[in-house]
């Protein structure tokens, strides 16, 4: 009998694209990111009008560390399917990875009004708007997300962050408390730190002992995944031990850097001056800039070249212009990824990298885990150990970081001979105004404390009330940071027997006017366990003595360092 061969049809482009898509998904599940990129690129070439192929490619690029390519692919997916909430959300989130928050917000705002929006879309829109400081719009987006999923702890937490930036401290505190109540895992840990901090900002101490105990319990529980979500900054103003501060810094650092690998070894160093690179977002009207500018101006430029790596907007202030003029190069790295910043520092031949932020808001100190410089240092911005094994030194002095405290630090201690804190001889020292102009009595002993309210505590008010009781000619002068704190402090002082006629409040002022009014005070009462820092040096500059009690932690010894110097 005759034989008729069976002819298998050739796969169509759509079939071949689907085969590559399936292969790409398998590669992603195996975390083989370059292979996933290759497969999805082939799928997108074969089916270029399929938005889903471009979204798959965008995700693969992101995991492969190619954020620019991820943005390009996500943008193409949104072009092909303008009403896709997923394409819109991913493009906005990827732009956010490069701190392009204004662009991300514009992407969400341009989404067709009649297109579907889900919980994830509103949440992502709120994040973009929050990061671009469009705070009222962010609140609206978060409320829309909560309307779809009211028990979403992460949205309550982010809504709290937004209220915090709006100065609505009481509302922020309630959001963080809701998040803590709704969640038992990572979001609870994130919110718990800020619940303690914000509760102290408004001096609402009704739950402070319990909230603080929960925070320290979460840290001491041994659950490292939870510990990585806690904020080291929250421990500065509570009675935490140096060991607890080092542990929370270490856990948080691990959480930020666990996927980062050091750059390849650097080429041999080129001859020339030592290159020092400073990393911060505070090269503007900020306490750090005010303190450090003259340090740059007075350096030996024949031996040291200074470069600033800034990830903040230029506020156009005089101190911003002065700090830029004092350095050899000012590099705006706002929209560079952490790895790209590290590569730039490596390419610039930085010998000593100095992080000025540590575990504070806006920090990107974790990029130093890429090891862009042979020597890496923590300085000035965060008064505790970072817990980072990629920072070689913490700069202190014999008072603030005595060598007997070396076990409290993951970094080696490098001591300045007198005080770790630089200052500026050129800052103003205007004449003192009259006490009458400040609303103060002429015949009283004026005791002041202009520290932020989160540094205050029931124990501090116990001491201050006892001082006022024993010194009937004395009055207390504080800064009105927010109306809730003022009302709560007045209530607490009254409960301790203090006549409110002896309590006076100063409004927030610019630096020159603030230093001028400080000169009418007789004595500055410091807080514990988190001291005045720049505020203490301002008081000393104004000729006001500072009364402080050094404790076991860096933050509790700063004012003693300044007074000693």
XYZ file of C-alpha atoms in Angstrom:
565
model
C 0.000 0.000 0.000
C 1.102 3.539 -0.669
C 2.468 5.668 2.237
C 1.265 9.242 2.737
C 3.599 11.222 5.049
C 1.921 13.319 7.794
C 2.708 17.003 7.436
C 2.969 18.924 10.734
C 1.856 22.563 10.346
C 4.444 25.213 11.107
C 3.744 27.097 14.334
C 2.268 30.545 13.795
C 4.028 33.637 15.159
C 1.433 33.775 17.929
C 2.136 30.154 18.865
C 5.892 30.753 18.848
C 5.388 33.894 20.976
C 3.348 31.881 23.472
C 6.089 29.233 23.629
C 8.662 31.905 24.432
C 6.326 33.428 27.002
C 5.953 30.066 28.743
C 9.731 29.603 28.669
C 10.154 33.094 30.104
C 7.763 32.375 32.955
C 9.681 29.193 33.784
C 12.941 31.145 33.785
C 11.456 33.749 36.126
C 10.244 31.054 38.530
C 13.802 29.718 38.567
C 15.124 33.291 39.088
C 17.079 33.050 35.827
C 16.510 36.676 34.965
C 18.757 37.061 31.871
C 17.107 34.003 30.337
C 13.676 35.388 31.162
C 14.546 38.677 29.470
C 15.734 36.829 26.367
C 12.562 34.730 26.115
C 10.197 37.649 26.653
C 12.105 39.797 24.145
C 11.539 37.095 21.526
C 7.873 36.840 22.485
C 7.425 40.624 22.183
C 9.128 40.671 18.743
C 6.821 37.916 17.496
C 3.695 39.482 19.012
C 4.518 43.200 19.203
C 0.910 44.319 19.723
C 0.331 42.083 22.746
C 0.536 44.349 25.808
C 0.898 41.350 28.116
C 4.155 40.331 26.409
C 5.584 43.791 27.089
C 4.479 43.641 30.729
C 6.223 40.294 31.147
C 9.347 41.786 29.599
C 9.116 44.813 31.890
C 9.008 42.583 34.980
C 11.955 40.529 33.769
C 14.017 43.656 33.090
C 13.274 44.953 36.584
C 14.406 41.747 38.264
C 17.480 41.770 36.037
C 18.404 45.203 37.409
C 17.567 47.104 34.191
C 15.116 49.708 35.457
C 15.386 51.904 32.341
C 14.463 48.972 30.108
C 11.654 47.991 32.488
C 10.205 51.507 32.186
C 10.455 51.421 28.376
C 8.661 48.076 28.185
C 5.940 49.086 30.648
C 5.399 52.323 28.734
C 4.917 50.338 25.516
C 2.416 48.045 27.251
C 0.403 51.058 28.407
C 0.515 52.547 24.905
C -0.907 49.332 23.486
C -3.564 49.027 26.204
C -4.212 52.528 27.615
C -7.023 51.291 29.897
C -4.972 48.555 31.588
C -4.718 49.324 35.331
C -1.845 46.838 35.613
C 0.241 48.511 32.889
C -0.412 51.924 34.414
C 0.484 50.727 37.899
C 3.695 48.975 36.884
C 4.912 51.971 34.876
C 4.224 54.251 37.841
C 5.982 51.911 40.258
C 9.022 51.508 37.997
C 9.367 55.281 37.602
C 9.273 55.442 41.373
C 12.256 53.072 41.482
C 14.271 55.908 39.935
C 12.731 58.526 42.255
C 10.863 59.978 39.256
C 7.817 60.496 41.427
C 6.406 63.496 39.571
C 6.410 61.495 36.341
C 4.817 58.550 38.124
C 2.047 60.780 39.491
C 1.425 62.165 36.006
C 1.059 58.622 34.636
C -1.676 57.864 37.169
C -3.383 61.207 36.628
C -3.455 60.665 32.836
C -5.165 57.271 33.174
C -8.573 57.412 31.416
C -11.320 58.402 33.844
C -13.621 55.621 32.659
C -10.942 52.888 32.861
C -11.239 50.297 35.652
C -9.296 50.878 38.860
C -8.706 48.272 41.531
C -7.322 48.374 45.069
C -3.721 47.901 43.929
C -4.055 50.778 41.457
C -5.303 53.258 44.054
C -2.655 52.138 46.531
C 0.122 52.614 43.964
C -1.294 55.994 42.932
C -1.310 57.083 46.573
C 2.324 56.038 46.929
C 3.377 58.041 43.860
C 1.450 61.113 44.987
C 2.878 60.846 48.503
C 6.433 60.586 47.202
C 5.901 63.616 44.961
C 4.512 65.495 47.980
C 1.040 65.914 46.464
C -0.251 65.066 49.892
C -3.940 65.974 49.703
C -4.287 64.000 46.460
C -2.481 61.079 48.102
C -5.014 61.100 50.950
C -7.845 60.883 48.401
C -6.178 57.940 46.643
C -5.622 56.064 49.902
C -9.236 56.620 50.955
C -10.330 55.220 47.586
C -8.169 52.148 48.219
C -9.639 51.715 51.709
C -13.148 51.964 50.263
C -12.310 48.760 48.360
C -10.376 47.053 51.169
C -10.939 48.748 54.515
C -8.756 46.321 56.506
C -5.615 46.914 54.391
C -3.083 47.629 57.135
C -0.437 48.821 54.673
C -2.744 51.568 53.382
C -3.539 52.759 56.910
C 0.219 52.883 57.507
C 0.878 54.903 54.342
C -2.042 57.198 55.073
C -0.364 57.810 58.433
C 2.858 58.752 56.675
C 0.933 61.223 54.551
C -0.822 62.818 57.523
C 2.564 63.008 59.253
C 4.006 65.041 56.372
C 0.929 67.276 56.418
C 1.620 68.100 60.052
C -1.524 66.258 61.168
C 0.285 64.376 63.902
C -2.757 63.189 65.828
C -4.385 61.793 62.671
C -1.107 60.091 61.733
C -0.905 58.470 65.168
C -4.413 57.021 64.804
C -3.552 55.581 61.384
C -0.442 53.889 62.753
C -2.428 52.504 65.684
C -5.025 51.096 63.254
C -2.269 49.432 61.215
C -0.792 47.889 64.367
C -4.244 46.573 65.328
C -4.990 45.090 61.883
C -1.665 43.358 61.232
C 0.597 40.982 63.133
C 3.540 40.912 60.729
C 5.674 43.275 58.695
C 3.214 46.156 58.445
C 2.667 46.071 62.203
C 6.422 46.369 62.691
C 6.615 49.335 60.307
C 3.726 51.090 62.010
C 4.788 50.286 65.557
C 8.002 52.299 65.272
C 6.128 55.344 64.005
C 3.314 54.905 66.504
C 5.869 55.324 69.297
C 7.557 58.255 67.565
C 4.380 60.115 66.589
C 2.743 59.556 69.962
C 5.752 61.225 71.516
C 5.638 64.057 68.969
C 2.236 65.134 70.292
C 3.201 64.231 73.898
C 0.245 61.866 74.161
C 1.658 59.613 76.824
C -1.525 57.682 77.606
C -0.186 54.629 75.752
C 3.500 55.473 75.516
C 4.687 52.885 78.039
C 2.711 50.057 76.431
C 3.603 51.083 72.867
C 7.293 51.317 73.754
C 7.188 47.938 75.493
C 5.635 46.391 72.377
C 8.324 47.949 70.191
C 11.170 46.625 72.343
C 9.445 43.239 72.629
C 9.211 43.004 68.833
C 12.932 43.766 68.652
C 13.882 41.260 71.353
C 11.567 38.506 70.083
C 14.233 36.906 67.906
C 12.105 37.172 64.758
C 14.649 38.780 62.457
C 12.120 39.285 59.635
C 10.047 41.481 61.963
C 13.137 43.226 63.328
C 14.165 44.252 59.814
C 10.981 46.336 59.539
C 11.491 48.284 62.766
C 12.888 51.805 62.646
C 16.220 52.363 64.432
C 15.384 56.075 64.714
C 12.432 55.259 66.993
C 14.790 53.844 69.626
C 16.844 57.021 70.038
C 14.363 58.755 72.349
C 13.200 55.751 74.386
C 15.092 54.003 77.138
C 16.662 51.345 74.949
C 20.032 49.817 75.717
C 23.053 50.327 73.472
C 22.841 46.609 72.615
C 19.238 47.029 71.477
C 20.192 50.035 69.361
C 22.993 48.092 67.704
C 20.719 45.097 67.081
C 17.920 47.117 65.490
C 20.457 48.925 63.289
C 21.962 45.629 62.185
C 18.593 44.030 61.413
C 17.372 47.047 59.480
C 20.603 47.153 57.473
C 20.297 43.456 56.610
C 16.743 44.093 55.425
C 17.944 46.880 53.149
C 21.003 45.132 51.719
C 20.441 41.369 51.762
C 20.315 41.160 47.940
C 23.229 43.525 47.261
C 26.641 42.279 46.194
C 29.847 44.363 46.266
C 31.128 45.755 42.998
C 34.102 44.025 41.346
C 37.502 44.990 42.776
C 38.572 48.530 41.941
C 41.524 49.217 39.639
C 44.763 50.494 41.202
C 44.439 53.950 42.720
C 45.606 56.861 40.622
C 48.039 59.283 42.282
C 46.725 62.602 43.544
C 44.821 64.118 46.466
C 42.690 61.889 48.657
C 39.168 61.922 47.266
C 36.395 62.099 49.876
C 32.793 61.580 48.770
C 29.896 62.655 51.015
C 26.454 61.081 50.510
C 23.323 62.886 51.744
C 20.009 64.521 50.854
C 20.657 67.401 53.268
C 22.904 69.695 51.217
C 20.295 72.453 51.539
C 18.652 74.454 54.363
C 19.083 71.706 56.925
C 20.869 71.333 60.248
C 23.492 69.033 58.716
C 24.422 71.572 56.051
C 24.553 74.376 58.616
C 26.979 72.351 60.737
C 29.258 70.977 58.050
C 29.722 73.763 55.495
C 32.737 75.385 57.130
C 34.369 71.990 57.504
C 34.453 71.813 53.708
C 35.604 75.421 53.400
C 38.541 74.924 55.782
C 39.872 71.650 54.381
C 43.376 71.413 52.961
C 42.451 71.437 49.266
C 46.021 70.496 48.294
C 45.594 67.143 50.035
C 41.861 66.471 49.876
C 39.354 66.625 47.042
C 35.707 66.680 48.153
C 32.736 65.514 46.105
C 29.103 65.693 47.231
C 26.637 63.043 46.063
C 23.235 64.604 46.612
C 19.805 63.033 46.254
C 17.592 65.996 47.049
C 16.200 68.994 45.210
C 18.075 72.303 45.218
C 16.154 74.673 47.501
C 18.142 77.680 46.295
C 19.092 78.659 49.850
C 22.243 80.567 50.734
C 23.638 77.590 52.643
C 23.023 75.367 49.608
C 25.000 77.711 47.362
C 27.767 78.049 49.922
C 28.184 74.303 50.425
C 28.371 73.734 46.666
C 31.012 76.423 46.277
C 33.115 74.814 49.004
C 33.503 71.498 47.162
C 35.238 70.283 44.027
C 32.170 68.617 42.530
C 28.454 68.426 43.247
C 26.810 65.371 41.696
C 23.016 65.105 41.631
C 22.229 61.397 41.977
C 18.519 61.787 42.725
C 17.362 59.742 39.753
C 20.162 57.184 39.740
C 19.634 53.741 41.202
C 21.662 52.811 44.269
C 23.895 50.579 42.187
C 24.469 53.348 39.643
C 25.408 55.796 42.420
C 27.887 53.276 43.761
C 29.357 52.797 40.273
C 29.646 56.552 39.862
C 31.533 56.850 43.158
C 33.791 53.972 42.085
C 34.391 55.568 38.673
C 35.192 58.883 40.382
C 37.936 57.166 42.353
C 36.514 57.938 45.809
C 38.994 56.894 48.503
C 36.793 57.605 51.536
C 32.990 57.512 51.325
C 31.201 59.361 54.126
C 27.514 58.747 54.775
C 25.791 61.643 56.574
C 22.377 60.013 57.071
C 22.457 56.523 58.592
C 18.981 55.357 59.619
C 17.209 58.683 59.084
C 14.532 59.762 56.652
C 15.675 60.071 53.053
C 18.801 58.003 53.625
C 20.350 55.883 50.903
C 23.305 54.770 52.976
C 22.594 51.155 52.057
C 24.168 51.761 48.634
C 27.543 51.680 50.369
C 26.974 47.912 50.680
C 28.175 47.822 47.054
C 31.576 48.913 48.476
C 32.301 51.804 46.103
C 35.210 53.027 48.260
C 38.023 51.235 50.102
C 37.224 53.158 53.317
C 33.613 53.915 54.330
C 32.500 56.057 57.254
C 29.330 57.010 59.132
C 29.210 60.565 60.434
C 27.036 63.256 61.994
C 23.491 62.413 60.882
C 22.563 59.330 62.940
C 23.605 59.233 66.625
C 23.927 55.471 67.075
C 25.571 52.496 65.461
C 24.122 51.728 62.041
C 24.836 48.028 62.542
C 26.306 47.988 59.021
C 29.320 45.771 58.367
C 30.178 47.876 55.300
C 30.853 51.019 57.346
C 34.376 50.809 58.682
C 34.291 53.759 61.073
C 31.914 55.871 63.138
C 33.344 59.332 63.810
C 32.907 60.481 67.407
C 34.975 61.954 70.216
C 36.133 60.952 73.718
C 32.835 62.052 75.302
C 30.203 60.945 72.809
C 31.897 57.663 71.822
C 34.371 56.709 74.564
C 36.484 53.730 73.590
C 35.015 51.844 76.547
C 31.767 51.789 74.545
C 33.338 50.097 71.491
C 31.187 46.981 71.935
C 28.084 49.129 71.267
C 29.182 49.743 67.660
C 29.516 47.564 64.578
C 31.853 50.272 63.247
C 35.319 51.055 64.606
C 35.338 54.281 66.600
C 37.375 57.132 65.121
C 37.697 59.997 67.574
C 38.010 63.691 66.929
C 40.124 65.239 69.724
C 37.516 67.654 71.138
C 33.992 67.247 69.687
C 32.633 65.274 66.770
C 30.262 68.097 65.766
C 31.607 70.789 63.424
C 30.106 74.264 63.548
C 30.135 77.509 61.629
C 31.975 80.604 62.878
C 30.156 82.670 60.254
C 26.612 82.076 61.492
C 24.863 85.136 62.804
C 24.910 86.279 66.420
C 22.359 89.101 66.379
C 21.617 91.322 69.373
C 19.289 89.934 72.002
C 15.710 91.201 71.785
C 13.922 92.389 74.895
C 12.257 89.787 77.058
C 9.062 91.763 76.735
C 9.109 91.228 72.952
C 9.182 87.490 73.596
C 6.353 87.653 76.123
C 8.709 86.805 79.001
C 8.892 88.465 82.428
C 11.955 90.656 83.020
C 12.510 89.566 86.632
C 12.364 85.766 86.192
C 14.992 83.087 85.746
C 14.183 81.754 82.273
C 14.701 78.003 81.883
C 14.267 76.946 78.259
C 14.091 73.780 76.209
C 13.631 74.136 72.460
C 14.093 70.442 71.702
C 11.589 68.653 69.514
C 8.714 67.237 71.511
C 9.406 63.574 70.672
C 12.457 63.873 72.940
C 10.287 64.752 75.949
C 8.835 62.222 78.367
C 6.818 61.943 81.582
C 10.077 61.493 83.493
C 11.498 64.759 82.096
C 8.390 66.661 83.140
C 8.682 65.156 86.613
C 12.157 66.700 86.890
C 11.166 70.053 85.411
C 8.154 70.309 87.696
C 10.333 69.590 90.712
C 12.782 72.307 89.599
C 9.980 74.839 89.200
C 8.563 73.922 92.609
C 11.962 74.483 94.238
C 12.760 77.666 92.277
C 9.703 79.957 92.571
C 11.324 82.759 90.492
C 11.899 80.448 87.526
C 9.725 80.088 84.421
C 9.759 77.462 81.670
C 10.063 78.461 77.997
C 9.454 75.874 75.263
C 8.937 75.773 71.514
C 5.401 75.314 70.202
C 6.152 72.519 67.719
C 2.498 71.549 67.245
C -0.773 72.496 68.969
C -1.502 68.977 70.223
C 1.877 68.744 71.969
C 1.387 72.152 73.564
C -2.046 71.241 74.917
C -0.838 67.874 76.217
C 2.273 69.349 77.854
C 0.226 72.038 79.560
C -2.159 69.384 80.875
C 0.741 67.241 82.110
C 2.443 70.207 83.831
C -0.798 71.217 85.533
C -1.216 67.662 86.786
C 2.217 68.021 88.387
C 1.237 71.192 90.178
C 2.784 73.749 87.804
C 0.930 77.066 87.389
C 0.571 77.620 83.633
C 1.278 81.305 84.199
C 4.901 80.161 84.566
C 4.948 78.365 81.187
C 5.770 80.320 78.031
C 5.820 79.300 74.379
C 7.948 80.419 71.459
C 6.894 80.111 67.837
C 9.064 78.598 65.108
C 11.467 81.177 63.646
C 14.269 81.348 61.105
C 17.736 80.516 62.416
C 18.939 84.090 62.931
C 15.848 85.140 64.898
C 15.945 81.894 66.867
C 19.547 82.443 67.991
C 18.714 86.048 68.882
C 15.839 85.076 71.160
C 17.893 82.305 72.774
C 20.119 85.015 74.222
C 17.412 86.140 76.657
C 17.301 82.702 78.355
C 19.326 81.921 81.480
C 19.708 78.145 81.239
C 18.913 75.452 78.657
C 17.444 72.254 80.131
C 18.385 69.277 77.980
C 16.331 66.125 77.396
C 17.304 62.505 78.038
C 17.927 59.907 76.638
C 17.964 61.860 73.354
C 19.806 65.149 73.776
C 19.700 68.414 71.940
C 22.150 68.235 69.032
C 22.258 71.275 66.734
C 19.847 72.942 69.177
C 22.426 72.625 71.955
C 25.218 74.121 69.865
C 22.892 77.005 68.943
C 22.238 77.670 72.627
C 25.960 77.643 73.410
C 26.644 79.952 70.459
C 24.043 82.331 71.912
C 25.836 82.253 75.271
C 23.253 80.128 77.083
C 24.682 77.369 79.298
C 23.270 73.892 78.755
C 22.459 71.516 81.603
C 22.670 67.902 80.443
C 23.145 64.424 81.874
C 25.213 61.995 79.774
C 23.908 58.444 79.520
C 25.097 55.159 77.976
C 24.099 55.859 74.349
C 25.525 58.170 71.690
C 22.309 60.235 71.540
C 22.397 60.730 75.307
C 25.981 62.073 75.259
C 25.882 64.627 72.426
C 25.167 67.687 74.583
C 27.864 66.629 77.053
C 30.321 66.519 74.152
C 29.349 70.040 73.096
C 29.432 71.428 76.633
C 32.837 69.835 77.261
C 34.215 71.339 74.055
